[in-house]
Amino acid sequence: MLKRKITYMIISLTLMFSLSLTVLAADERTPGIDSRAYANNVVEKDLGGTANINNLDSYIIGVVDMNKIEPMSLGGGYVIVDMGANELILDEEGDDLRIYEKDQIFYGKDTPETYEVFVSQDLQTWESLGEGTGTDEFDLADSDLNWARYVKIEDRETSTSGREPGSDIDAVEALHFGEEPKSAVSVPSTPGFALVASVLAFVALLFIEKKR
């Protein structure tokens, strides 16, 4: 009888410990609700898997909906999305981009899968931000760009079987977004420049007086 009680106690403690770990591991990140921060449309895609049912562009466009999870399954392929002309990803303090991949921690379902993220300003030159697994964040500072408009996600999972093959991308969100930063035009402030400017202004003034 005593052995049985001890066994029950051990099982109960194990379950409580497992539950506490699950709570501690819960993802506290909150999806943004501003639609401007999310991908506007799919520019190009090459999805794998003959039985892939998650292949619609709408599955990766727009804000995250935790009640209606319909991600795009890459199936070993890739997808390129456009964030928008005036909704660029900007390089500011901290991470600048979040990729929502349906995983156990953030969504409470499915095994997290691996992919690589690239960004571009013109669809010609691409900069890698590295690999991510599950819902992950990326810093534009890891590239040579201070802003980006296009995001390319390449699947690093090799399995193309099943109805939801490879990484399952639900959304692409710019954590910092806005218009392209305008470079300030600097005005020379050297003594030589000031002297020349003063002389030209004096000559112009004399010319005006002479006309009178």
PDB file of C-alpha atoms in Angstrom:
ATOM      1  CA  MET A   1       0.000   0.000   0.000  1.00  0.00           C
ATOM      2  CA  LEU A   2       2.825   2.345   0.934  1.00  0.00           C
ATOM      3  CA  LYS A   3       4.664   1.554  -2.297  1.00  0.00           C
ATOM      4  CA  ARG A   4       1.547   2.356  -4.301  1.00  0.00           C
ATOM      5  CA  LYS A   5       1.146   5.736  -2.541  1.00  0.00           C
ATOM      6  CA  ILE A   6       4.796   6.574  -3.187  1.00  0.00           C
ATOM      7  CA  THR A   7       4.364   5.648  -6.854  1.00  0.00           C
ATOM      8  CA  TYR A   8       1.279   7.877  -7.152  1.00  0.00           C
ATOM      9  CA  MET A   9       3.160  10.749  -5.498  1.00  0.00           C
ATOM     10  CA  ILE A  10       6.065  10.391  -7.917  1.00  0.00           C
ATOM     11  CA  ILE A  11       3.716  10.354 -10.907  1.00  0.00           C
ATOM     12  CA  SER A  12       1.837  13.420  -9.615  1.00  0.00           C
ATOM     13  CA  LEU A  13       5.055  15.353  -9.019  1.00  0.00           C
ATOM     14  CA  THR A  14       6.311  14.432 -12.491  1.00  0.00           C
ATOM     15  CA  LEU A  15       3.092  15.665 -14.098  1.00  0.00           C
ATOM     16  CA  MET A  16       3.186  18.904 -12.101  1.00  0.00           C
ATOM     17  CA  PHE A  17       6.816  19.480 -13.103  1.00  0.00           C
ATOM     18  CA  SER A  18       6.038  18.833 -16.763  1.00  0.00           C
ATOM     19  CA  LEU A  19       3.078  21.225 -16.612  1.00  0.00           C
ATOM     20  CA  SER A  20       5.193  23.949 -15.036  1.00  0.00           C
ATOM     21  CA  LEU A  21       7.806  23.575 -17.783  1.00  0.00           C
ATOM     22  CA  THR A  22       5.091  23.891 -20.401  1.00  0.00           C
ATOM     23  CA  VAL A  23       3.824  27.098 -18.810  1.00  0.00           C
ATOM     24  CA  LEU A  24       7.326  28.538 -18.564  1.00  0.00           C
ATOM     25  CA  ALA A  25       7.982  27.683 -22.207  1.00  0.00           C
ATOM     26  CA  ALA A  26       4.831  29.437 -23.420  1.00  0.00           C
ATOM     27  CA  ASP A  27       5.484  32.059 -26.092  1.00  0.00           C
ATOM     28  CA  GLU A  28       4.662  35.511 -24.749  1.00  0.00           C
ATOM     29  CA  ARG A  29       5.000  37.299 -28.099  1.00  0.00           C
ATOM     30  CA  THR A  30       1.821  38.905 -29.383  1.00  0.00           C
ATOM     31  CA  PRO A  31       1.040  39.204 -33.108  1.00  0.00           C
ATOM     32  CA  GLY A  32       0.621  42.774 -34.334  1.00  0.00           C
ATOM     33  CA  ILE A  33      -2.858  43.848 -35.413  1.00  0.00           C
ATOM     34  CA  ASP A  34      -1.801  46.550 -37.905  1.00  0.00           C
ATOM     35  CA  SER A  35      -2.310  45.042 -41.370  1.00  0.00           C
ATOM     36  CA  ARG A  36       0.273  47.429 -42.849  1.00  0.00           C
ATOM     37  CA  ALA A  37       3.019  45.494 -41.079  1.00  0.00           C
ATOM     38  CA  TYR A  38       2.204  42.258 -42.905  1.00  0.00           C
ATOM     39  CA  ALA A  39       2.940  40.943 -46.398  1.00  0.00           C
ATOM     40  CA  ASN A  40       0.692  42.390 -49.121  1.00  0.00           C
ATOM     41  CA  ASN A  41       0.995  39.804 -51.860  1.00  0.00           C
ATOM     42  CA  VAL A  42       2.947  36.842 -53.188  1.00  0.00           C
ATOM     43  CA  VAL A  43       5.433  37.772 -55.917  1.00  0.00           C
ATOM     44  CA  GLU A  44       6.638  34.262 -56.697  1.00  0.00           C
ATOM     45  CA  LYS A  45       6.415  30.779 -55.238  1.00  0.00           C
ATOM     46  CA  ASP A  46       7.590  27.255 -55.971  1.00  0.00           C
ATOM     47  CA  LEU A  47       5.942  24.877 -53.512  1.00  0.00           C
ATOM     48  CA  GLY A  48       6.728  21.181 -53.290  1.00  0.00           C
ATOM     49  CA  GLY A  49       4.555  18.173 -52.567  1.00  0.00           C
ATOM     50  CA  THR A  50       2.066  16.619 -54.959  1.00  0.00           C
ATOM     51  CA  ALA A  51      -0.489  16.251 -52.153  1.00  0.00           C
ATOM     52  CA  ASN A  52       0.113  19.756 -50.743  1.00  0.00           C
ATOM     53  CA  ILE A  53      -3.255  21.313 -49.859  1.00  0.00           C
ATOM     54  CA  ASN A  54      -1.789  24.494 -48.299  1.00  0.00           C
ATOM     55  CA  ASN A  55      -0.830  26.230 -51.519  1.00  0.00           C
ATOM     56  CA  LEU A  56      -3.022  29.343 -51.744  1.00  0.00           C
ATOM     57  CA  ASP A  57      -1.426  32.814 -51.696  1.00  0.00           C
ATOM     58  CA  SER A  58      -3.998  33.979 -49.149  1.00  0.00           C
ATOM     59  CA  TYR A  59      -2.555  31.539 -46.597  1.00  0.00           C
ATOM     60  CA  ILE A  60       0.559  33.699 -46.110  1.00  0.00           C
ATOM     61  CA  ILE A  61      -0.925  37.169 -46.692  1.00  0.00           C
ATOM     62  CA  GLY A  62      -2.306  39.476 -44.007  1.00  0.00           C
ATOM     63  CA  VAL A  63      -2.434  39.422 -40.221  1.00  0.00           C
ATOM     64  CA  VAL A  64      -2.162  36.396 -37.969  1.00  0.00           C
ATOM     65  CA  ASP A  65      -5.463  34.784 -37.022  1.00  0.00           C
ATOM     66  CA  MET A  66      -4.933  32.370 -34.138  1.00  0.00           C
ATOM     67  CA  ASN A  67      -8.505  31.118 -34.514  1.00  0.00           C
ATOM     68  CA  LYS A  68      -8.153  30.250 -38.187  1.00  0.00           C
ATOM     69  CA  ILE A  69      -4.690  28.898 -38.876  1.00  0.00           C
ATOM     70  CA  GLU A  70      -4.199  28.272 -42.598  1.00  0.00           C
ATOM     71  CA  PRO A  71      -0.465  28.451 -43.331  1.00  0.00           C
ATOM     72  CA  MET A  72       1.287  28.018 -46.655  1.00  0.00           C
ATOM     73  CA  SER A  73       3.269  24.742 -46.720  1.00  0.00           C
ATOM     74  CA  LEU A  74       6.526  25.182 -48.631  1.00  0.00           C
ATOM     75  CA  GLY A  75       7.180  21.480 -49.180  1.00  0.00           C
ATOM     76  CA  GLY A  76      10.901  21.993 -49.724  1.00  0.00           C
ATOM     77  CA  GLY A  77      10.310  24.980 -52.007  1.00  0.00           C
ATOM     78  CA  TYR A  78      10.197  28.742 -51.496  1.00  0.00           C
ATOM     79  CA  VAL A  79       7.963  31.814 -51.530  1.00  0.00           C
ATOM     80  CA  ILE A  80       8.662  35.527 -52.137  1.00  0.00           C
ATOM     81  CA  VAL A  81       6.339  38.146 -50.637  1.00  0.00           C
ATOM     82  CA  ASP A  82       6.043  41.907 -51.116  1.00  0.00           C
ATOM     83  CA  MET A  83       5.665  43.946 -47.916  1.00  0.00           C
ATOM     84  CA  GLY A  84       4.471  47.065 -49.794  1.00  0.00           C
ATOM     85  CA  ALA A  85       6.000  50.235 -51.257  1.00  0.00           C
ATOM     86  CA  ASN A  86       5.356  52.390 -48.172  1.00  0.00           C
ATOM     87  CA  GLU A  87       5.420  49.542 -45.654  1.00  0.00           C
ATOM     88  CA  LEU A  88       9.079  48.586 -45.860  1.00  0.00           C
ATOM     89  CA  ILE A  89      10.939  46.645 -43.210  1.00  0.00           C
ATOM     90  CA  LEU A  90      13.175  49.163 -41.428  1.00  0.00           C
ATOM     91  CA  ASP A  91      16.370  48.472 -39.530  1.00  0.00           C
ATOM     92  CA  GLU A  92      15.765  49.784 -36.040  1.00  0.00           C
ATOM     93  CA  GLU A  93      16.747  48.667 -32.545  1.00  0.00           C
ATOM     94  CA  GLY A  94      16.214  44.947 -31.959  1.00  0.00           C
ATOM     95  CA  ASP A  95      14.661  42.443 -34.347  1.00  0.00           C
ATOM     96  CA  ASP A  96      12.834  43.863 -37.368  1.00  0.00           C
ATOM     97  CA  LEU A  97      11.051  40.880 -38.930  1.00  0.00           C
ATOM     98  CA  ARG A  98       8.988  37.979 -37.603  1.00  0.00           C
ATOM     99  CA  ILE A  99       8.143  34.832 -39.548  1.00  0.00           C
ATOM    100  CA  TYR A 100       5.154  32.901 -38.222  1.00  0.00           C
ATOM    101  CA  GLU A 101       5.739  29.173 -38.760  1.00  0.00           C
ATOM    102  CA  LYS A 102       3.108  26.923 -37.223  1.00  0.00           C
ATOM    103  CA  ASP A 103       4.849  25.332 -34.240  1.00  0.00           C
ATOM    104  CA  GLN A 104       4.192  23.882 -30.816  1.00  0.00           C
ATOM    105  CA  ILE A 105       5.333  26.857 -28.737  1.00  0.00           C
ATOM    106  CA  PHE A 106       3.550  29.735 -30.488  1.00  0.00           C
ATOM    107  CA  TYR A 107       0.548  27.948 -31.999  1.00  0.00           C
ATOM    108  CA  GLY A 108       0.299  25.016 -29.620  1.00  0.00           C
ATOM    109  CA  LYS A 109       0.461  22.472 -32.440  1.00  0.00           C
ATOM    110  CA  ASP A 110       2.863  20.834 -34.912  1.00  0.00           C
ATOM    111  CA  THR A 111       6.610  20.327 -34.819  1.00  0.00           C
ATOM    112  CA  PRO A 112       8.646  23.492 -35.538  1.00  0.00           C
ATOM    113  CA  GLU A 113      10.394  23.329 -38.896  1.00  0.00           C
ATOM    114  CA  THR A 114      13.443  25.070 -40.348  1.00  0.00           C
ATOM    115  CA  TYR A 115      13.690  27.618 -43.156  1.00  0.00           C
ATOM    116  CA  GLU A 116      16.055  30.382 -44.305  1.00  0.00           C
ATOM    117  CA  VAL A 117      15.064  34.023 -44.741  1.00  0.00           C
ATOM    118  CA  PHE A 118      16.387  36.420 -47.391  1.00  0.00           C
ATOM    119  CA  VAL A 119      15.517  40.098 -47.927  1.00  0.00           C
ATOM    120  CA  SER A 120      15.837  42.395 -50.923  1.00  0.00           C
ATOM    121  CA  GLN A 121      15.131  45.944 -52.057  1.00  0.00           C
ATOM    122  CA  ASP A 122      14.755  45.158 -55.765  1.00  0.00           C
ATOM    123  CA  LEU A 123      14.142  41.394 -56.247  1.00  0.00           C
ATOM    124  CA  GLN A 124      17.629  41.170 -57.758  1.00  0.00           C
ATOM    125  CA  THR A 125      20.103  41.271 -54.884  1.00  0.00           C
ATOM    126  CA  TRP A 126      19.312  39.156 -51.834  1.00  0.00           C
ATOM    127  CA  GLU A 127      20.760  39.216 -48.328  1.00  0.00           C
ATOM    128  CA  SER A 128      20.401  36.250 -45.973  1.00  0.00           C
ATOM    129  CA  LEU A 129      19.194  36.897 -42.421  1.00  0.00           C
ATOM    130  CA  GLY A 130      19.936  33.314 -41.431  1.00  0.00           C
ATOM    131  CA  GLU A 131      17.856  30.273 -40.595  1.00  0.00           C
ATOM    132  CA  GLY A 132      14.853  30.125 -38.291  1.00  0.00           C
ATOM    133  CA  THR A 133      12.890  27.313 -36.702  1.00  0.00           C
ATOM    134  CA  GLY A 134       9.230  27.664 -35.848  1.00  0.00           C
ATOM    135  CA  THR A 135       7.997  31.211 -35.263  1.00  0.00           C
ATOM    136  CA  ASP A 136      11.210  33.220 -35.258  1.00  0.00           C
ATOM    137  CA  GLU A 137      12.533  36.781 -35.452  1.00  0.00           C
ATOM    138  CA  PHE A 138      15.275  38.345 -37.558  1.00  0.00           C
ATOM    139  CA  ASP A 139      17.371  41.513 -37.457  1.00  0.00           C
ATOM    140  CA  LEU A 140      17.973  43.526 -40.631  1.00  0.00           C
ATOM    141  CA  ALA A 141      21.297  44.558 -39.109  1.00  0.00           C
ATOM    142  CA  ASP A 142      22.546  41.067 -40.010  1.00  0.00           C
ATOM    143  CA  SER A 143      22.482  42.198 -43.651  1.00  0.00           C
ATOM    144  CA  ASP A 144      23.981  45.137 -45.563  1.00  0.00           C
ATOM    145  CA  LEU A 145      20.545  46.757 -45.886  1.00  0.00           C
ATOM    146  CA  ASN A 146      18.897  49.425 -43.732  1.00  0.00           C
ATOM    147  CA  TRP A 147      15.504  48.648 -45.273  1.00  0.00           C
ATOM    148  CA  ALA A 148      13.944  45.887 -47.351  1.00  0.00           C
ATOM    149  CA  ARG A 149      10.729  45.431 -49.302  1.00  0.00           C
ATOM    150  CA  TYR A 150      10.777  41.777 -50.346  1.00  0.00           C
ATOM    151  CA  VAL A 151      11.126  38.649 -48.219  1.00  0.00           C
ATOM    152  CA  LYS A 152      12.096  35.242 -49.571  1.00  0.00           C
ATOM    153  CA  ILE A 153      11.587  32.160 -47.415  1.00  0.00           C
ATOM    154  CA  GLU A 154      13.351  28.977 -48.509  1.00  0.00           C
ATOM    155  CA  ASP A 155      12.319  25.711 -46.902  1.00  0.00           C
ATOM    156  CA  ARG A 156      15.129  23.733 -45.282  1.00  0.00           C
ATOM    157  CA  GLU A 157      12.906  20.704 -44.717  1.00  0.00           C
ATOM    158  CA  THR A 158      13.442  18.020 -47.341  1.00  0.00           C
ATOM    159  CA  SER A 159      10.249  16.007 -46.923  1.00  0.00           C
ATOM    160  CA  THR A 160       7.629  16.730 -49.591  1.00  0.00           C
ATOM    161  CA  SER A 161       5.167  13.979 -48.685  1.00  0.00           C
ATOM    162  CA  GLY A 162       1.820  14.481 -46.993  1.00  0.00           C
ATOM    163  CA  ARG A 163      -0.868  17.128 -47.234  1.00  0.00           C
ATOM    164  CA  GLU A 164       1.132  19.778 -45.293  1.00  0.00           C
ATOM    165  CA  PRO A 165       4.761  19.182 -46.346  1.00  0.00           C
ATOM    166  CA  GLY A 166       7.731  21.201 -45.097  1.00  0.00           C
ATOM    167  CA  SER A 167       7.644  24.487 -43.212  1.00  0.00           C
ATOM    168  CA  ASP A 168       4.159  25.915 -42.697  1.00  0.00           C
ATOM    169  CA  ILE A 169       4.340  29.724 -42.969  1.00  0.00           C
ATOM    170  CA  ASP A 170       1.292  31.523 -41.597  1.00  0.00           C
ATOM    171  CA  ALA A 171       2.384  35.159 -41.925  1.00  0.00           C
ATOM    172  CA  VAL A 172       5.276  37.583 -42.407  1.00  0.00           C
ATOM    173  CA  GLU A 173       5.331  40.662 -40.142  1.00  0.00           C
ATOM    174  CA  ALA A 174       7.624  43.700 -40.140  1.00  0.00           C
ATOM    175  CA  LEU A 175       8.217  44.609 -36.495  1.00  0.00           C
ATOM    176  CA  HIS A 176       9.485  48.002 -37.669  1.00  0.00           C
ATOM    177  CA  PHE A 177       7.997  49.374 -40.880  1.00  0.00           C
ATOM    178  CA  GLY A 178       7.520  52.600 -42.800  1.00  0.00           C
ATOM    179  CA  GLU A 179       8.678  54.509 -45.871  1.00  0.00           C
ATOM    180  CA  GLU A 180      12.170  54.370 -47.307  1.00  0.00           C
ATOM    181  CA  PRO A 181      14.518  56.461 -45.138  1.00  0.00           C
ATOM    182  CA  LYS A 182      15.458  59.676 -46.964  1.00  0.00           C
ATOM    183  CA  SER A 183      19.139  60.583 -46.884  1.00  0.00           C
ATOM    184  CA  ALA A 184      19.691  64.085 -45.583  1.00  0.00           C
ATOM    185  CA  VAL A 185      21.482  66.439 -47.975  1.00  0.00           C
ATOM    186  CA  SER A 186      24.444  67.852 -46.105  1.00  0.00           C
ATOM    187  CA  VAL A 187      25.443  71.474 -46.625  1.00  0.00           C
ATOM    188  CA  PRO A 188      29.188  72.186 -46.475  1.00  0.00           C
ATOM    189  CA  SER A 189      30.089  74.301 -43.482  1.00  0.00           C
ATOM    190  CA  THR A 190      33.790  74.834 -44.048  1.00  0.00           C
ATOM    191  CA  PRO A 191      35.260  78.399 -43.830  1.00  0.00           C
ATOM    192  CA  GLY A 192      36.127  78.259 -47.548  1.00  0.00           C
ATOM    193  CA  PHE A 193      32.538  77.525 -48.530  1.00  0.00           C
ATOM    194  CA  ALA A 194      31.227  80.294 -46.293  1.00  0.00           C
ATOM    195  CA  LEU A 195      33.679  82.800 -47.820  1.00  0.00           C
ATOM    196  CA  VAL A 196      32.715  81.921 -51.404  1.00  0.00           C
ATOM    197  CA  ALA A 197      29.006  82.104 -50.549  1.00  0.00           C
ATOM    198  CA  SER A 198      29.481  85.541 -48.972  1.00  0.00           C
ATOM    199  CA  VAL A 199      31.354  86.882 -52.022  1.00  0.00           C
ATOM    200  CA  LEU A 200      28.671  85.616 -54.406  1.00  0.00           C
ATOM    201  CA  ALA A 201      25.945  87.168 -52.283  1.00  0.00           C
ATOM    202  CA  PHE A 202      27.808  90.518 -52.245  1.00  0.00           C
ATOM    203  CA  VAL A 203      28.266  90.473 -56.042  1.00  0.00           C
ATOM    204  CA  ALA A 204      24.579  89.695 -56.524  1.00  0.00           C
ATOM    205  CA  LEU A 205      23.636  92.583 -54.239  1.00  0.00           C
ATOM    206  CA  LEU A 206      25.868  95.018 -56.211  1.00  0.00           C
ATOM    207  CA  PHE A 207      24.297  93.831 -59.459  1.00  0.00           C
ATOM    208  CA  ILE A 208      20.807  94.471 -58.126  1.00  0.00           C
ATOM    209  CA  GLU A 209      21.758  97.966 -56.904  1.00  0.00           C
ATOM    210  CA  LYS A 210      23.320  98.816 -60.258  1.00  0.00           C
ATOM    211  CA  LYS A 211      20.141  97.795 -62.068  1.00  0.00           C
ATOM    212  CA  ARG A 212      18.176 100.227 -59.952  1.00  0.00           C
TER     213      ARG A 212
END
